[in-house]
mmCIF file of C-alpha atoms in Angstrom:
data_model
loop_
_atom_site.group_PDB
_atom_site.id
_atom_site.type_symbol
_atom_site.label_atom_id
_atom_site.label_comp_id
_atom_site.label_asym_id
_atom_site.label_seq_id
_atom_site.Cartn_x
_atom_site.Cartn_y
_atom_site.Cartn_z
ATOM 1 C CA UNK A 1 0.000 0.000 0.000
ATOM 2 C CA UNK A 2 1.647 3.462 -1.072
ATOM 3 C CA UNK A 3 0.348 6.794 0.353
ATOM 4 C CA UNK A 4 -2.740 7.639 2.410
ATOM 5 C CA UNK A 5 -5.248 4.423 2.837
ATOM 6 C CA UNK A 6 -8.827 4.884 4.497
ATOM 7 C CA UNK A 7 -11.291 2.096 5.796
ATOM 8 C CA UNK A 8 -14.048 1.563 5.265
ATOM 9 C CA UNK A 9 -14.516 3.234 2.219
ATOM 10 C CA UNK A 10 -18.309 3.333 2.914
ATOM 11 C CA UNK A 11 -20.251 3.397 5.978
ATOM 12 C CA UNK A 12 -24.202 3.039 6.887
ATOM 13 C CA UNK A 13 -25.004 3.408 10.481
ATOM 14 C CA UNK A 14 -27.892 4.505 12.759
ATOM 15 C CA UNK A 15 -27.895 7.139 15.279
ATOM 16 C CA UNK A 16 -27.190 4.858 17.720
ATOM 17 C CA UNK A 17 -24.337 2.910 16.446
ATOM 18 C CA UNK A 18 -20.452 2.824 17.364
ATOM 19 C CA UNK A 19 -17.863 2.601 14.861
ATOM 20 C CA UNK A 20 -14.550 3.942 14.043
ATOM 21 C CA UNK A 21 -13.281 5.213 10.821
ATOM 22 C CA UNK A 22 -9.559 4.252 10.073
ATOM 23 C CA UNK A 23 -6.511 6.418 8.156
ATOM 24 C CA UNK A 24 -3.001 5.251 7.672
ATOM 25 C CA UNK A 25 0.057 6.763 5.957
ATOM 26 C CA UNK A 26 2.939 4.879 4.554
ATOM 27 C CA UNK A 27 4.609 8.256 3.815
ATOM 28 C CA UNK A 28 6.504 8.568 6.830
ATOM 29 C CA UNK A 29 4.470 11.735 7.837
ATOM 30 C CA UNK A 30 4.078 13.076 11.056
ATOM 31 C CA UNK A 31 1.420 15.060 10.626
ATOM 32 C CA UNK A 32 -2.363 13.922 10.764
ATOM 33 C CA UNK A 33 -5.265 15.531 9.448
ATOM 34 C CA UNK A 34 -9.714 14.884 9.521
ATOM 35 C CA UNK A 35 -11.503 17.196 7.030
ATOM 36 C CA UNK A 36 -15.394 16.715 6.684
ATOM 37 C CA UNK A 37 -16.321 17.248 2.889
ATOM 38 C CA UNK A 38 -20.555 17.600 2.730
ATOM 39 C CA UNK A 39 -22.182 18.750 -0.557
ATOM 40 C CA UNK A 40 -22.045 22.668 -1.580
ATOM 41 C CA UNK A 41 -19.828 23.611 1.484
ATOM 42 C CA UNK A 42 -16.290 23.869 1.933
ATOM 43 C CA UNK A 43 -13.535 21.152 3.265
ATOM 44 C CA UNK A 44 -13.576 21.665 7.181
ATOM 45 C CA UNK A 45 -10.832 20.919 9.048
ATOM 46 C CA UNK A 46 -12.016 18.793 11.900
ATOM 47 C CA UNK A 47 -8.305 17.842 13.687
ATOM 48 C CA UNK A 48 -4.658 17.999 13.482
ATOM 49 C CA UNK A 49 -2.771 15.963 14.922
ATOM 50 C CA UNK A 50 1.224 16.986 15.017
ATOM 51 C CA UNK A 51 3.561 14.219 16.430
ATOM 52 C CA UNK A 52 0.663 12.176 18.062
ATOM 53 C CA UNK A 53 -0.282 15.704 19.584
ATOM 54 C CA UNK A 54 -3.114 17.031 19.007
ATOM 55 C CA UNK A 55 -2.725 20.534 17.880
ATOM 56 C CA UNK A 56 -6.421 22.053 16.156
ATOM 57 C CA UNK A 57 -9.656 21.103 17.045
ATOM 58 C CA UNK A 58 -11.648 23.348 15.051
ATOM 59 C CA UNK A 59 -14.745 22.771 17.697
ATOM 60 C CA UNK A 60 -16.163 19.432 16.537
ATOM 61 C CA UNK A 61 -19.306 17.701 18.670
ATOM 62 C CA UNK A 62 -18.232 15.480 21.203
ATOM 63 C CA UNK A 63 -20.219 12.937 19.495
ATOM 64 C CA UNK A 64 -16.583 13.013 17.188
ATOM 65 C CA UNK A 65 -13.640 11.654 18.793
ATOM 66 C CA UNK A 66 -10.122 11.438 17.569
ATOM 67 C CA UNK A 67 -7.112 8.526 18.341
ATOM 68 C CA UNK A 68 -3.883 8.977 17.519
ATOM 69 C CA UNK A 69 -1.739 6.145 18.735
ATOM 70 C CA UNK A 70 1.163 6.695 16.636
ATOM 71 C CA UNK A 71 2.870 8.692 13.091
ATOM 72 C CA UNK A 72 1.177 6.264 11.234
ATOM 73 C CA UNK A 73 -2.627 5.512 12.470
ATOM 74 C CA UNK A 74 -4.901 7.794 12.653
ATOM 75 C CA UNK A 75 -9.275 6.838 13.627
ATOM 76 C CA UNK A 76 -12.218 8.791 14.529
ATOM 77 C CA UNK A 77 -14.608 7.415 16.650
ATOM 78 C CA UNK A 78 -18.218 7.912 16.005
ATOM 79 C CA UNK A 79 -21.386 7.846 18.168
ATOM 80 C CA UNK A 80 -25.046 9.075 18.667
ATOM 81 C CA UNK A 81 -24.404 10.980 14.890
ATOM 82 C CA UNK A 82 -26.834 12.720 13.331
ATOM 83 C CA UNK A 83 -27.976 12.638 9.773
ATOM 84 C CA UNK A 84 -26.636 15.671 8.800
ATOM 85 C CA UNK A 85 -23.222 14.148 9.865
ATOM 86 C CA UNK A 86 -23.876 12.372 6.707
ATOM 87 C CA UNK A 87 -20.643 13.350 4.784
ATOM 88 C CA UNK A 88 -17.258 12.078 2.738
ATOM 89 C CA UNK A 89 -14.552 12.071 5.446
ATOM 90 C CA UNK A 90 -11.293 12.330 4.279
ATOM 91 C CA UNK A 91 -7.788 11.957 6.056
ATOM 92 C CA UNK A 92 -4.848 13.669 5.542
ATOM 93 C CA UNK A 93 -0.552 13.675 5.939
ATOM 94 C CA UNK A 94 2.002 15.649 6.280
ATOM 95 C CA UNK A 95 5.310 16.357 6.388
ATOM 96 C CA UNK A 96 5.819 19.364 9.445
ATOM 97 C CA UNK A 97 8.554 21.724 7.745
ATOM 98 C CA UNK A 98 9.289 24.922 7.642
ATOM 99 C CA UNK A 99 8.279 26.032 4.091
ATOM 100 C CA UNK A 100 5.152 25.225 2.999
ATOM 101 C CA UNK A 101 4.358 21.532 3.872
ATOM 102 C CA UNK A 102 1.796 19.335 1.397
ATOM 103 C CA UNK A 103 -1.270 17.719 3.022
ATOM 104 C CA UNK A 104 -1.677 14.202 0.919
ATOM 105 C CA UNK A 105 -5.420 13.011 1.080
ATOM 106 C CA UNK A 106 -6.945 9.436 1.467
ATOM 107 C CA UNK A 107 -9.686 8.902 -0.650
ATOM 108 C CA UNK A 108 -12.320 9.205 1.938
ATOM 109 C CA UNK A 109 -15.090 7.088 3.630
ATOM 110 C CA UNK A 110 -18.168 8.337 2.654
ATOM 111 C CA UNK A 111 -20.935 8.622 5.865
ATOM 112 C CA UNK A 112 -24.574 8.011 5.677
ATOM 113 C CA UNK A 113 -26.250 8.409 8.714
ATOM 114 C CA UNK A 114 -30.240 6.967 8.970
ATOM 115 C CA UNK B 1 -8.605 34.834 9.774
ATOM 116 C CA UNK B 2 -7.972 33.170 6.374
ATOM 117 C CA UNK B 3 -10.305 33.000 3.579
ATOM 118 C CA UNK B 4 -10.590 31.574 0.061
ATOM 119 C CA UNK B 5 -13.042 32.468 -2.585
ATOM 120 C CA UNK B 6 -13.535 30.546 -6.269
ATOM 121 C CA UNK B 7 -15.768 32.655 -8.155
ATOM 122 C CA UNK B 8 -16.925 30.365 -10.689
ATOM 123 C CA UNK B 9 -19.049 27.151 -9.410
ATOM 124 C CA UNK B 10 -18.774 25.589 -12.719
ATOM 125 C CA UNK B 11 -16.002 26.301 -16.208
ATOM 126 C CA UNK B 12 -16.488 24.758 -19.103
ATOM 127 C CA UNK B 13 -14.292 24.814 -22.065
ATOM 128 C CA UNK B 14 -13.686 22.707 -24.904
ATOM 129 C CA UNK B 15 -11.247 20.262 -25.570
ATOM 130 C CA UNK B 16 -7.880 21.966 -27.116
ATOM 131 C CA UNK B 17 -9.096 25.238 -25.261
ATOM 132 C CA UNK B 18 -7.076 27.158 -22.617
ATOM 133 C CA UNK B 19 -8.337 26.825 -19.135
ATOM 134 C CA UNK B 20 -8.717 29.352 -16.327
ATOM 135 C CA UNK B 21 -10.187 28.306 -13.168
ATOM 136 C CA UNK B 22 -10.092 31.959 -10.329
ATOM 137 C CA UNK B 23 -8.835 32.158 -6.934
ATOM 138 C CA UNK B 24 -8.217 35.093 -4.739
ATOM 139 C CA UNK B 25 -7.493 34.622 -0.847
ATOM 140 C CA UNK B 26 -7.309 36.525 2.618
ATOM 141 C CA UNK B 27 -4.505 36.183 4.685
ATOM 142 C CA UNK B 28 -3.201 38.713 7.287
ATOM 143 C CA UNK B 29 -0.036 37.435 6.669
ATOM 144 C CA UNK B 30 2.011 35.686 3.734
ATOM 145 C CA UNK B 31 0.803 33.195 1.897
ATOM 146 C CA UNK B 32 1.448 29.481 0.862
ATOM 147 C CA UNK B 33 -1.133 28.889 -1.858
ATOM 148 C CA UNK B 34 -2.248 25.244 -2.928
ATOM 149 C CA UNK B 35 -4.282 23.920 -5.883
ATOM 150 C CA UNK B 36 -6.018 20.191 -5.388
ATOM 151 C CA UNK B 37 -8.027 18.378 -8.323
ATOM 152 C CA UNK B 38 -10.633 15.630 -6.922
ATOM 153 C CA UNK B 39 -11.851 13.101 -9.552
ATOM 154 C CA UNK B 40 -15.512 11.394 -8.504
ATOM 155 C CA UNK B 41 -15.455 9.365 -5.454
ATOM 156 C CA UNK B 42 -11.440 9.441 -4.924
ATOM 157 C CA UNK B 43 -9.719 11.944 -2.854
ATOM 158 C CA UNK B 44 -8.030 15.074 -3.115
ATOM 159 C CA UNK B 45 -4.958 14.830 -5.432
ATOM 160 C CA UNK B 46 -1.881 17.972 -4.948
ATOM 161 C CA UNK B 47 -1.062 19.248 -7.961
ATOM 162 C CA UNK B 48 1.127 22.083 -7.212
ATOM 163 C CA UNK B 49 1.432 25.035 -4.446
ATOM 164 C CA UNK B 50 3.073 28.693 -4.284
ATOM 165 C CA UNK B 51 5.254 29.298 -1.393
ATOM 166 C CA UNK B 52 7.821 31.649 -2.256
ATOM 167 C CA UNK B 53 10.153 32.747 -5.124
ATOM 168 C CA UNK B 54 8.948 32.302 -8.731
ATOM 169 C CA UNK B 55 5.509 33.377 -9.158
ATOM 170 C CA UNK B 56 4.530 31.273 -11.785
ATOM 171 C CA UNK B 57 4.272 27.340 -10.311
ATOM 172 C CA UNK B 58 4.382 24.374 -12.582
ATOM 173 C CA UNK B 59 2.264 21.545 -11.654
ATOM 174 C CA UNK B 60 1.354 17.920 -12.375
ATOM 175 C CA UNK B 61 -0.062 17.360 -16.095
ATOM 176 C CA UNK B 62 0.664 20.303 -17.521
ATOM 177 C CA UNK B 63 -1.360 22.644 -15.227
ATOM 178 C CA UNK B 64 0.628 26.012 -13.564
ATOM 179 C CA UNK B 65 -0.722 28.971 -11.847
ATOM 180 C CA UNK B 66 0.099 32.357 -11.551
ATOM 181 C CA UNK B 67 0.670 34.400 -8.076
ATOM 182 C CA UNK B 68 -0.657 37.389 -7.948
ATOM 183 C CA UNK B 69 0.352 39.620 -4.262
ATOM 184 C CA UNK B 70 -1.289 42.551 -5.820
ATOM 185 C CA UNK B 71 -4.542 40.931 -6.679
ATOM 186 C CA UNK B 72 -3.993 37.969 -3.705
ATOM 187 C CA UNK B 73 -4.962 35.609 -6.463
ATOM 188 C CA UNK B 74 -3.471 32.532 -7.689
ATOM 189 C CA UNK B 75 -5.252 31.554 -11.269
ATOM 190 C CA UNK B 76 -4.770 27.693 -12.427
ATOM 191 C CA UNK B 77 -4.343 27.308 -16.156
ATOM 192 C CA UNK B 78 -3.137 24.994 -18.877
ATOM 193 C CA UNK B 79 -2.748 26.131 -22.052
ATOM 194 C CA UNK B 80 -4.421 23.110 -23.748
ATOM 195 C CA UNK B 81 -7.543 21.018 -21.906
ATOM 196 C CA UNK B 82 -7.752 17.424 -21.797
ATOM 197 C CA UNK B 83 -11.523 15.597 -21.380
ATOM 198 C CA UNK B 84 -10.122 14.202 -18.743
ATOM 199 C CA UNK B 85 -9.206 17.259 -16.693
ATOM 200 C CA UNK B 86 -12.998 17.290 -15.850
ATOM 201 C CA UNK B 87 -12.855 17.167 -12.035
ATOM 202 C CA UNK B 88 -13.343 19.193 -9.381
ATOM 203 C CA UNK B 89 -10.999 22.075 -8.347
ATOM 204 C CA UNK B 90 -10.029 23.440 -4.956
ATOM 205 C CA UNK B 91 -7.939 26.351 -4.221
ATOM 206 C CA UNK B 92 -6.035 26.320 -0.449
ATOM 207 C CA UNK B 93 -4.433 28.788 1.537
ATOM 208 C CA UNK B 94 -2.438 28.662 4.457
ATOM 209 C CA UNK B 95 -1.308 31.453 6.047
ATOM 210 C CA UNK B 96 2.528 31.259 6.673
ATOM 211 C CA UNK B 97 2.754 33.785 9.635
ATOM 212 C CA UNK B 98 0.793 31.820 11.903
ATOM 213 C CA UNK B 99 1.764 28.657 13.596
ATOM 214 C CA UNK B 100 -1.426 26.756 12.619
ATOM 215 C CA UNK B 101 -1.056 23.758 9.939
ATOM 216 C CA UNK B 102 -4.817 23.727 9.093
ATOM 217 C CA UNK B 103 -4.985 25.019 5.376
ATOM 218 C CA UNK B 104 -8.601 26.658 4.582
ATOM 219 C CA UNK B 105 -10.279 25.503 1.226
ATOM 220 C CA UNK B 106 -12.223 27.484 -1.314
ATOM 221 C CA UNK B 107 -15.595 26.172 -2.298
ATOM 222 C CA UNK B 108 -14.427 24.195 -5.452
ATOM 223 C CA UNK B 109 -14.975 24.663 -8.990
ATOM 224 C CA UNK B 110 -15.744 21.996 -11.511
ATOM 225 C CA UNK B 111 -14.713 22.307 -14.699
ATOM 226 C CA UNK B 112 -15.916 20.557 -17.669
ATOM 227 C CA UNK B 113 -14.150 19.733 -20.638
ATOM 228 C CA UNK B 114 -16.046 18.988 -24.050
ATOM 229 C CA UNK B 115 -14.875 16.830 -26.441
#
């Protein structure tokens, strides 16, 4: 596996449920990122993680909750959603540097929430 | 605060054509400029970024874009359009001065090449 992987790729689940949505890197990275892409709005930046640290939270609902055990692994949890939390996740690397570091994107698991 | 705007919610152009697809930003400092392409149901792929020196960046198949301080915009082009440059485009900024990493992403524009 080369760059930025995401599982699942799709994901159906009631208000109710638990689950976790999974990002890893083979890029050597040590930055982490969650956007939240929904239709006719812009990327939002959920978190950053830096070094396992997390650095931004750009004031997400509780009901999200971020793990990062290490460089390379990177999940949000998920419970008691709501359907407009219905929306293409997508993960993102990056190098930290001084100049002008690239984010590299995952291809996203997309949310529906009944 | 940073800020992106892409005028345009959809460009279409014919195959062979020149392409333009407009970005201007807000920063309150300097600026390290990004463009992305997303293709349908895949992620968002870097094709090139502006963060100092040259103000005319060369990207990934054959796109570039111009910096503009005056006019804080940064323009993709390509002088000749493919059918399968139809995708969607987003414009990033980052602002350089501060010590966040998060970049902030214009609305995206999809552009639409016809054969």
């Amino acid at each position: 596996e080369t760059g930025v992987t995401q599982t699942p790729r799709h994901l159906v689940m009631g208000m109710t449920n638990k689950k976790s949505l999974k990002c890893e890197q083979h890029l050597g990275h040590n930055a982490m990122y969650w956007y939240k892409q929904s239709a006719k709005k812009p990327l939002e930046l959920m978190f950053v993680y830096s070094l396992e640290e997390r650095v931004e939270n750009n004031s997400v609902p509780s009901r999200f909750s971020p793990e990062c055990p290490n460089s390379s692994h990177l999940f949000l949890h998920l419970h008691t959603l709501q359907p407009e939390d219905s929306a293409l996740y997508l993960c993102a690397s990056s190098q930290v540097a001084l100049l002008g570091e690239t984010q590299y994107f995952g291809p996203g698991t997309r949310l529906l929430v009944l | 605060a940073q800020s992106v705007a892409q005028p345009e919610d959809q460009v279409n152009v014919a195959e062979g054509n020149p392409l333009t697809v407009k970005c201007t930003y807000s920063v309150s400092g300097n600026p390290y400029l990004f463009w992305y392409v997303q293709y349908p149901n895949r992620g968002l792929q870097f094709l090139l970024k502006y963060i100092t020196g040259d103000n005319l960046v060369k990207g990934s198949y054959g796109f570039e874009a111009e910096f503009n301080k005056s006019q804080t915009s940064f323009h993709l082009k390509k002088p000749s359009a493919l059918v399968s440059d139809s995708a969607l485009y987003f414009c990033a900024v980052r602002d350089m001065d501060t010590g966040r990493r998060a970049l902030t992403f214009g609305s995206g524009t999809r552009l639409q090449v016809q054969p």
